[in-house]
Amino acid sequence: GDSVTQMEGPVTLSEEAFLTINCTYTATGYPSLFWYVQYPGEGLQLLLKATKADDKGSNKGFEATYRKETTSFHLEKGSVQVSDSAVYFCALGSNAGGTSYGKLTFGQGTILTVHP
Amino acid sequence: DAGVTQSPTHLIKTRGQQVTLRCSPKSGHDTVSWYQQALGQGPQFIFQYYEEEERQRGNFPDRFSGHQFPNYSSELNVNALLLGDSALYLCASSLVGGGSGTQYFGPGTRLTVL
């Protein structure tokens, strides 16, 4: 079945440091890939997405490239801010019946803490 | 444009009781999915509703059931509550065939079972 593996955290960085959170997946077919962010006490917010191989998703300075050959979708940001402190989830969207998308399969999440 | 809304925000129940959680999808969306997020874990898919029918189901027992109404809103029902059902329950909405199938999440309902 589908699965997502994220690098184990927590990750602690100083402000303006470079961020990488690794994500690899196992899936049949051609899934879509997502990064969601969860701030304390809140639901999940979509951060970025990519729907096919070699697509790059980007938002708010974060980027991730859909690499089919390595089955990866690593999240990167060149300069993190204190406000980026949150839990980050990599997710895989399965294709249900070819006409729409079914369940999301999530990784276990990576806690990011950014210090001033 | 209202996003996904869920009610109630918090709920405390005792073992053996039944609970109903509610979700209104984002405007224009027709599909609702439910997820359970245990503390410190990623969300786990419970089921998805489209056209008032359950289209897909995750690995959850029959104690978990749902419903979708003609206005696309949805309910999640859990019977015979167990301590292990304590979690954040997230609702997500999407549009069939729309975009990449991106799901937008509500703020969740925190269920505590005592």
PDB file of C-alpha atoms in Angstrom:
ATOM      1  CA  GLY A   1       0.000   0.000   0.000  1.00  0.00           C
ATOM      2  CA  ASP A   2       0.855   3.667  -0.105  1.00  0.00           C
ATOM      3  CA  SER A   3       3.232   4.998   2.524  1.00  0.00           C
ATOM      4  CA  VAL A   4       5.181   8.166   3.348  1.00  0.00           C
ATOM      5  CA  THR A   5       8.365   8.377   5.384  1.00  0.00           C
ATOM      6  CA  GLN A   6       9.610  11.664   6.783  1.00  0.00           C
ATOM      7  CA  MET A   7      12.904  12.413   8.436  1.00  0.00           C
ATOM      8  CA  GLU A   8      12.611  12.107  12.160  1.00  0.00           C
ATOM      9  CA  GLY A   9      12.598  15.262  14.196  1.00  0.00           C
ATOM     10  CA  PRO A  10      12.478  17.453  15.966  1.00  0.00           C
ATOM     11  CA  VAL A  11      14.507  19.910  13.937  1.00  0.00           C
ATOM     12  CA  THR A  12      15.887  22.972  15.708  1.00  0.00           C
ATOM     13  CA  LEU A  13      17.403  25.829  13.707  1.00  0.00           C
ATOM     14  CA  SER A  14      18.501  29.392  14.199  1.00  0.00           C
ATOM     15  CA  GLU A  15      16.742  32.142  12.296  1.00  0.00           C
ATOM     16  CA  GLU A  16      18.004  32.527   8.689  1.00  0.00           C
ATOM     17  CA  ALA A  17      19.360  28.975   8.579  1.00  0.00           C
ATOM     18  CA  PHE A  18      18.710  26.642   5.640  1.00  0.00           C
ATOM     19  CA  LEU A  19      15.987  24.039   6.092  1.00  0.00           C
ATOM     20  CA  THR A  20      15.627  20.607   4.570  1.00  0.00           C
ATOM     21  CA  ILE A  21      13.006  18.078   5.646  1.00  0.00           C
ATOM     22  CA  ASN A  22      13.300  14.785   3.808  1.00  0.00           C
ATOM     23  CA  CYS A  23      10.285  12.894   2.530  1.00  0.00           C
ATOM     24  CA  THR A  24      10.161   9.665   0.549  1.00  0.00           C
ATOM     25  CA  TYR A  25       7.148   7.716  -0.577  1.00  0.00           C
ATOM     26  CA  THR A  26       5.908   4.384  -1.839  1.00  0.00           C
ATOM     27  CA  ALA A  27       2.901   4.347  -4.127  1.00  0.00           C
ATOM     28  CA  THR A  28       1.317   2.685  -7.104  1.00  0.00           C
ATOM     29  CA  GLY A  29       0.401   4.771 -10.098  1.00  0.00           C
ATOM     30  CA  TYR A  30       1.047   8.493 -10.262  1.00  0.00           C
ATOM     31  CA  PRO A  31       0.151  10.169  -6.988  1.00  0.00           C
ATOM     32  CA  SER A  32       0.087  13.848  -6.187  1.00  0.00           C
ATOM     33  CA  LEU A  33       2.399  15.016  -3.425  1.00  0.00           C
ATOM     34  CA  PHE A  34       1.739  17.640  -0.772  1.00  0.00           C
ATOM     35  CA  TRP A  35       3.316  19.421   2.148  1.00  0.00           C
ATOM     36  CA  TYR A  36       0.952  20.547   4.890  1.00  0.00           C
ATOM     37  CA  VAL A  37       1.834  22.665   7.929  1.00  0.00           C
ATOM     38  CA  GLN A  38       0.146  22.556  11.321  1.00  0.00           C
ATOM     39  CA  TYR A  39       0.554  25.376  13.800  1.00  0.00           C
ATOM     40  CA  PRO A  40      -0.109  24.697  17.491  1.00  0.00           C
ATOM     41  CA  GLY A  41      -3.776  24.064  18.208  1.00  0.00           C
ATOM     42  CA  GLU A  42      -4.810  24.371  14.579  1.00  0.00           C
ATOM     43  CA  GLY A  43      -5.787  22.188  11.645  1.00  0.00           C
ATOM     44  CA  LEU A  44      -3.623  21.510   8.610  1.00  0.00           C
ATOM     45  CA  GLN A  45      -2.839  24.194   6.062  1.00  0.00           C
ATOM     46  CA  LEU A  46      -1.709  23.337   2.561  1.00  0.00           C
ATOM     47  CA  LEU A  47       1.824  24.656   2.057  1.00  0.00           C
ATOM     48  CA  LEU A  48       2.590  23.437  -1.459  1.00  0.00           C
ATOM     49  CA  LYS A  49       1.861  20.653  -3.908  1.00  0.00           C
ATOM     50  CA  ALA A  50       3.110  18.912  -7.047  1.00  0.00           C
ATOM     51  CA  THR A  51       1.011  16.742  -9.297  1.00  0.00           C
ATOM     52  CA  LYS A  52       3.513  15.073 -11.618  1.00  0.00           C
ATOM     53  CA  ALA A  53       7.146  14.115 -11.868  1.00  0.00           C
ATOM     54  CA  ASP A  54       9.656  17.004 -11.985  1.00  0.00           C
ATOM     55  CA  ASP A  55       7.028  19.530 -10.899  1.00  0.00           C
ATOM     56  CA  LYS A  56       8.241  22.016  -8.308  1.00  0.00           C
ATOM     57  CA  GLY A  57       5.790  23.293  -5.744  1.00  0.00           C
ATOM     58  CA  SER A  58       6.570  26.559  -4.004  1.00  0.00           C
ATOM     59  CA  ASN A  59       4.964  28.908  -1.502  1.00  0.00           C
ATOM     60  CA  LYS A  60       6.156  31.429   1.114  1.00  0.00           C
ATOM     61  CA  GLY A  61       9.800  30.667   0.308  1.00  0.00           C
ATOM     62  CA  PHE A  62       9.360  26.906   0.686  1.00  0.00           C
ATOM     63  CA  GLU A  63      10.039  24.591  -2.262  1.00  0.00           C
ATOM     64  CA  ALA A  64       9.797  20.890  -3.025  1.00  0.00           C
ATOM     65  CA  THR A  65      10.423  18.974  -6.258  1.00  0.00           C
ATOM     66  CA  TYR A  66       8.587  15.772  -7.196  1.00  0.00           C
ATOM     67  CA  ARG A  67      11.372  13.272  -7.942  1.00  0.00           C
ATOM     68  CA  LYS A  68       9.947  10.058  -9.364  1.00  0.00           C
ATOM     69  CA  GLU A  69      13.343   8.417  -9.844  1.00  0.00           C
ATOM     70  CA  THR A  70      14.150   8.716  -6.138  1.00  0.00           C
ATOM     71  CA  THR A  71      10.499   8.693  -4.954  1.00  0.00           C
ATOM     72  CA  SER A  72      11.183  11.825  -2.939  1.00  0.00           C
ATOM     73  CA  PHE A  73       9.600  15.206  -2.225  1.00  0.00           C
ATOM     74  CA  HIS A  74      12.013  16.997   0.098  1.00  0.00           C
ATOM     75  CA  LEU A  75      10.965  20.344   1.585  1.00  0.00           C
ATOM     76  CA  GLU A  76      13.495  23.202   1.524  1.00  0.00           C
ATOM     77  CA  LYS A  77      13.668  26.834   2.550  1.00  0.00           C
ATOM     78  CA  GLY A  78      16.678  29.046   2.182  1.00  0.00           C
ATOM     79  CA  SER A  79      16.195  31.205   5.261  1.00  0.00           C
ATOM     80  CA  VAL A  80      13.787  30.188   8.016  1.00  0.00           C
ATOM     81  CA  GLN A  81      12.014  32.577  10.374  1.00  0.00           C
ATOM     82  CA  VAL A  82      10.741  32.131  13.913  1.00  0.00           C
ATOM     83  CA  SER A  83       7.217  32.200  12.496  1.00  0.00           C
ATOM     84  CA  ASP A  84       7.987  29.008  10.532  1.00  0.00           C
ATOM     85  CA  SER A  85       8.003  27.017  13.764  1.00  0.00           C
ATOM     86  CA  ALA A  86       5.322  24.350  13.305  1.00  0.00           C
ATOM     87  CA  VAL A  87       4.795  20.693  12.440  1.00  0.00           C
ATOM     88  CA  TYR A  88       5.287  19.810   8.784  1.00  0.00           C
ATOM     89  CA  PHE A  89       3.577  16.836   7.139  1.00  0.00           C
ATOM     90  CA  CYS A  90       4.403  15.264   3.819  1.00  0.00           C
ATOM     91  CA  ALA A  91       1.389  13.606   2.191  1.00  0.00           C
ATOM     92  CA  LEU A  92       0.575  11.492  -0.835  1.00  0.00           C
ATOM     93  CA  GLY A  93      -2.729  11.764  -2.653  1.00  0.00           C
ATOM     94  CA  SER A  94      -3.982   8.571  -4.219  1.00  0.00           C
ATOM     95  CA  ASN A  95      -5.992   8.482  -7.388  1.00  0.00           C
ATOM     96  CA  ALA A  96      -9.357   6.858  -6.727  1.00  0.00           C
ATOM     97  CA  GLY A  97     -10.878   5.445  -9.875  1.00  0.00           C
ATOM     98  CA  GLY A  98      -9.029   7.747 -12.194  1.00  0.00           C
ATOM     99  CA  THR A  99     -11.540  10.550 -11.965  1.00  0.00           C
ATOM    100  CA  SER A 100     -10.714  12.193  -8.695  1.00  0.00           C
ATOM    101  CA  TYR A 101      -8.508  11.813  -5.691  1.00  0.00           C
ATOM    102  CA  GLY A 102      -9.148   9.666  -2.696  1.00  0.00           C
ATOM    103  CA  LYS A 103      -7.393   9.483   0.597  1.00  0.00           C
ATOM    104  CA  LEU A 104      -4.290  11.322   1.675  1.00  0.00           C
ATOM    105  CA  THR A 105      -1.564   9.243   3.257  1.00  0.00           C
ATOM    106  CA  PHE A 106       0.544  11.252   5.686  1.00  0.00           C
ATOM    107  CA  GLY A 107       4.007  10.934   7.104  1.00  0.00           C
ATOM    108  CA  GLN A 108       4.461  11.099  10.850  1.00  0.00           C
ATOM    109  CA  GLY A 109       5.288  14.800  10.841  1.00  0.00           C
ATOM    110  CA  THR A 110       8.431  16.779  11.611  1.00  0.00           C
ATOM    111  CA  ILE A 111       8.482  19.351  14.381  1.00  0.00           C
ATOM    112  CA  LEU A 112      10.437  22.463  13.405  1.00  0.00           C
ATOM    113  CA  THR A 113      11.537  24.980  16.005  1.00  0.00           C
ATOM    114  CA  VAL A 114      13.306  28.150  14.890  1.00  0.00           C
ATOM    115  CA  HIS A 115      15.141  30.244  17.499  1.00  0.00           C
ATOM    116  CA  PRO A 116      15.884  33.966  17.107  1.00  0.00           C
TER     117      PRO A 116
ATOM    118  CA  ASP B   1     -15.370  32.634   1.041  1.00  0.00           C
ATOM    119  CA  ALA B   2     -15.820  30.423   4.079  1.00  0.00           C
ATOM    120  CA  GLY B   3     -13.338  27.649   4.514  1.00  0.00           C
ATOM    121  CA  VAL B   4     -14.028  24.257   6.038  1.00  0.00           C
ATOM    122  CA  THR B   5     -15.826  24.533   9.355  1.00  0.00           C
ATOM    123  CA  GLN B   6     -16.212  21.916  12.062  1.00  0.00           C
ATOM    124  CA  SER B   7     -18.249  21.645  15.228  1.00  0.00           C
ATOM    125  CA  PRO B   8     -17.882  21.334  18.085  1.00  0.00           C
ATOM    126  CA  THR B   9     -14.346  22.514  18.795  1.00  0.00           C
ATOM    127  CA  HIS B  10     -13.891  20.318  21.831  1.00  0.00           C
ATOM    128  CA  LEU B  11     -15.845  17.394  23.215  1.00  0.00           C
ATOM    129  CA  ILE B  12     -15.493  15.249  26.302  1.00  0.00           C
ATOM    130  CA  LYS B  13     -17.216  11.868  26.459  1.00  0.00           C
ATOM    131  CA  THR B  14     -16.993   8.740  28.583  1.00  0.00           C
ATOM    132  CA  ARG B  15     -16.268   5.210  27.436  1.00  0.00           C
ATOM    133  CA  GLY B  16     -19.212   3.502  25.779  1.00  0.00           C
ATOM    134  CA  GLN B  17     -20.928   6.708  24.739  1.00  0.00           C
ATOM    135  CA  GLN B  18     -21.659   7.806  21.193  1.00  0.00           C
ATOM    136  CA  VAL B  19     -20.521  11.033  19.530  1.00  0.00           C
ATOM    137  CA  THR B  20     -21.408  12.988  16.378  1.00  0.00           C
ATOM    138  CA  LEU B  21     -19.034  15.457  14.783  1.00  0.00           C
ATOM    139  CA  ARG B  22     -20.073  17.860  12.045  1.00  0.00           C
ATOM    140  CA  CYS B  23     -18.355  19.394   9.034  1.00  0.00           C
ATOM    141  CA  SER B  24     -19.283  21.977   6.425  1.00  0.00           C
ATOM    142  CA  PRO B  25     -17.086  21.917   3.318  1.00  0.00           C
ATOM    143  CA  LYS B  26     -15.453  24.838   1.611  1.00  0.00           C
ATOM    144  CA  SER B  27     -17.800  26.666  -0.729  1.00  0.00           C
ATOM    145  CA  GLY B  28     -17.995  24.906  -4.103  1.00  0.00           C
ATOM    146  CA  HIS B  29     -16.607  21.602  -2.819  1.00  0.00           C
ATOM    147  CA  ASP B  30     -18.595  18.381  -3.029  1.00  0.00           C
ATOM    148  CA  THR B  31     -16.387  15.772  -1.363  1.00  0.00           C
ATOM    149  CA  VAL B  32     -15.683  15.380   2.333  1.00  0.00           C
ATOM    150  CA  SER B  33     -12.988  13.235   3.928  1.00  0.00           C
ATOM    151  CA  TRP B  34     -12.481  12.504   7.616  1.00  0.00           C
ATOM    152  CA  TYR B  35      -9.176  11.874   9.372  1.00  0.00           C
ATOM    153  CA  GLN B  36      -8.155  10.925  12.893  1.00  0.00           C
ATOM    154  CA  GLN B  37      -4.975  12.483  14.280  1.00  0.00           C
ATOM    155  CA  ALA B  38      -3.647  10.987  17.482  1.00  0.00           C
ATOM    156  CA  LEU B  39      -1.291  13.117  19.559  1.00  0.00           C
ATOM    157  CA  GLY B  40       2.136  13.364  17.936  1.00  0.00           C
ATOM    158  CA  GLN B  41       1.080  11.422  14.832  1.00  0.00           C
ATOM    159  CA  GLY B  42       0.096  12.171  11.274  1.00  0.00           C
ATOM    160  CA  PRO B  43      -3.584  12.089  10.321  1.00  0.00           C
ATOM    161  CA  GLN B  44      -5.074   8.701   9.461  1.00  0.00           C
ATOM    162  CA  PHE B  45      -7.780   8.442   6.798  1.00  0.00           C
ATOM    163  CA  ILE B  46     -11.156   7.264   8.077  1.00  0.00           C
ATOM    164  CA  PHE B  47     -13.425   7.585   5.031  1.00  0.00           C
ATOM    165  CA  GLN B  48     -14.536   9.835   2.206  1.00  0.00           C
ATOM    166  CA  TYR B  49     -18.034  10.847   1.084  1.00  0.00           C
ATOM    167  CA  TYR B  50     -19.187  11.968  -2.324  1.00  0.00           C
ATOM    168  CA  GLU B  51     -22.755  12.192  -3.635  1.00  0.00           C
ATOM    169  CA  GLU B  52     -23.989  11.139  -0.204  1.00  0.00           C
ATOM    170  CA  GLU B  53     -22.196   7.799  -0.398  1.00  0.00           C
ATOM    171  CA  GLU B  54     -19.047   6.438   1.218  1.00  0.00           C
ATOM    172  CA  ARG B  55     -16.536   6.129  -1.617  1.00  0.00           C
ATOM    173  CA  GLN B  56     -13.446   4.978   0.169  1.00  0.00           C
ATOM    174  CA  ARG B  57     -12.682   3.755   3.664  1.00  0.00           C
ATOM    175  CA  GLY B  58      -9.533   3.410   5.708  1.00  0.00           C
ATOM    176  CA  ASN B  59      -8.701   0.789   8.294  1.00  0.00           C
ATOM    177  CA  PHE B  60     -11.258   1.778  10.921  1.00  0.00           C
ATOM    178  CA  PRO B  61     -13.900  -0.437  12.576  1.00  0.00           C
ATOM    179  CA  ASP B  62     -17.607  -0.228  11.860  1.00  0.00           C
ATOM    180  CA  ARG B  63     -18.045   1.815  15.031  1.00  0.00           C
ATOM    181  CA  PHE B  64     -17.022   4.709  12.824  1.00  0.00           C
ATOM    182  CA  SER B  65     -19.767   5.717  10.431  1.00  0.00           C
ATOM    183  CA  GLY B  66     -20.666   8.789   8.493  1.00  0.00           C
ATOM    184  CA  HIS B  67     -23.187  10.599   6.443  1.00  0.00           C
ATOM    185  CA  GLN B  68     -23.220  13.278   3.776  1.00  0.00           C
ATOM    186  CA  PHE B  69     -26.199  15.532   3.251  1.00  0.00           C
ATOM    187  CA  PRO B  70     -27.532  17.025  -0.009  1.00  0.00           C
ATOM    188  CA  ASN B  71     -25.818  20.338   0.826  1.00  0.00           C
ATOM    189  CA  TYR B  72     -22.488  18.409   0.975  1.00  0.00           C
ATOM    190  CA  SER B  73     -22.061  18.820   4.722  1.00  0.00           C
ATOM    191  CA  SER B  74     -21.106  15.695   6.615  1.00  0.00           C
ATOM    192  CA  GLU B  75     -21.254  13.975   9.986  1.00  0.00           C
ATOM    193  CA  LEU B  76     -18.895  11.507  11.605  1.00  0.00           C
ATOM    194  CA  ASN B  77     -20.438   9.173  14.172  1.00  0.00           C
ATOM    195  CA  VAL B  78     -18.470   7.037  16.577  1.00  0.00           C
ATOM    196  CA  ASN B  79     -20.281   4.448  18.693  1.00  0.00           C
ATOM    197  CA  ALA B  80     -19.147   2.624  21.816  1.00  0.00           C
ATOM    198  CA  LEU B  81     -16.295   5.045  22.450  1.00  0.00           C
ATOM    199  CA  LEU B  82     -12.966   3.687  23.623  1.00  0.00           C
ATOM    200  CA  LEU B  83     -10.168   5.525  25.388  1.00  0.00           C
ATOM    201  CA  GLY B  84      -8.117   5.090  22.218  1.00  0.00           C
ATOM    202  CA  ASP B  85     -10.618   7.148  20.246  1.00  0.00           C
ATOM    203  CA  SER B  86      -9.285  10.278  21.947  1.00  0.00           C
ATOM    204  CA  ALA B  87      -7.804  12.339  19.121  1.00  0.00           C
ATOM    205  CA  LEU B  88      -8.182  15.374  16.898  1.00  0.00           C
ATOM    206  CA  TYR B  89     -10.737  14.633  14.182  1.00  0.00           C
ATOM    207  CA  LEU B  90     -10.129  16.536  10.993  1.00  0.00           C
ATOM    208  CA  CYS B  91     -12.508  17.106   8.130  1.00  0.00           C
ATOM    209  CA  ALA B  92     -11.220  17.958   4.680  1.00  0.00           C
ATOM    210  CA  SER B  93     -13.113  19.007   1.580  1.00  0.00           C
ATOM    211  CA  SER B  94     -12.252  18.818  -2.092  1.00  0.00           C
ATOM    212  CA  LEU B  95     -13.816  18.944  -5.530  1.00  0.00           C
ATOM    213  CA  VAL B  96     -14.273  15.847  -7.667  1.00  0.00           C
ATOM    214  CA  GLY B  97     -12.027  16.158 -10.686  1.00  0.00           C
ATOM    215  CA  GLY B  98     -10.955  19.606  -9.559  1.00  0.00           C
ATOM    216  CA  GLY B  99      -7.313  20.588  -9.786  1.00  0.00           C
ATOM    217  CA  SER B 100      -5.063  18.016  -8.230  1.00  0.00           C
ATOM    218  CA  GLY B 101      -7.626  16.761  -5.764  1.00  0.00           C
ATOM    219  CA  THR B 102      -6.258  19.092  -3.158  1.00  0.00           C
ATOM    220  CA  GLN B 103      -7.954  18.667   0.193  1.00  0.00           C
ATOM    221  CA  TYR B 104      -8.547  21.651   2.452  1.00  0.00           C
ATOM    222  CA  PHE B 105      -8.772  21.011   6.167  1.00  0.00           C
ATOM    223  CA  GLY B 106     -10.910  22.403   8.909  1.00  0.00           C
ATOM    224  CA  PRO B 107      -9.605  23.299  12.372  1.00  0.00           C
ATOM    225  CA  GLY B 108     -10.640  19.942  13.803  1.00  0.00           C
ATOM    226  CA  THR B 109     -12.657  18.664  16.744  1.00  0.00           C
ATOM    227  CA  ARG B 110     -10.683  17.577  19.802  1.00  0.00           C
ATOM    228  CA  LEU B 111     -12.382  14.506  21.301  1.00  0.00           C
ATOM    229  CA  THR B 112     -11.404  13.342  24.763  1.00  0.00           C
ATOM    230  CA  VAL B 113     -12.746  10.008  25.999  1.00  0.00           C
ATOM    231  CA  LEU B 114     -12.564   9.459  29.756  1.00  0.00           C
TER     232      LEU B 114
END
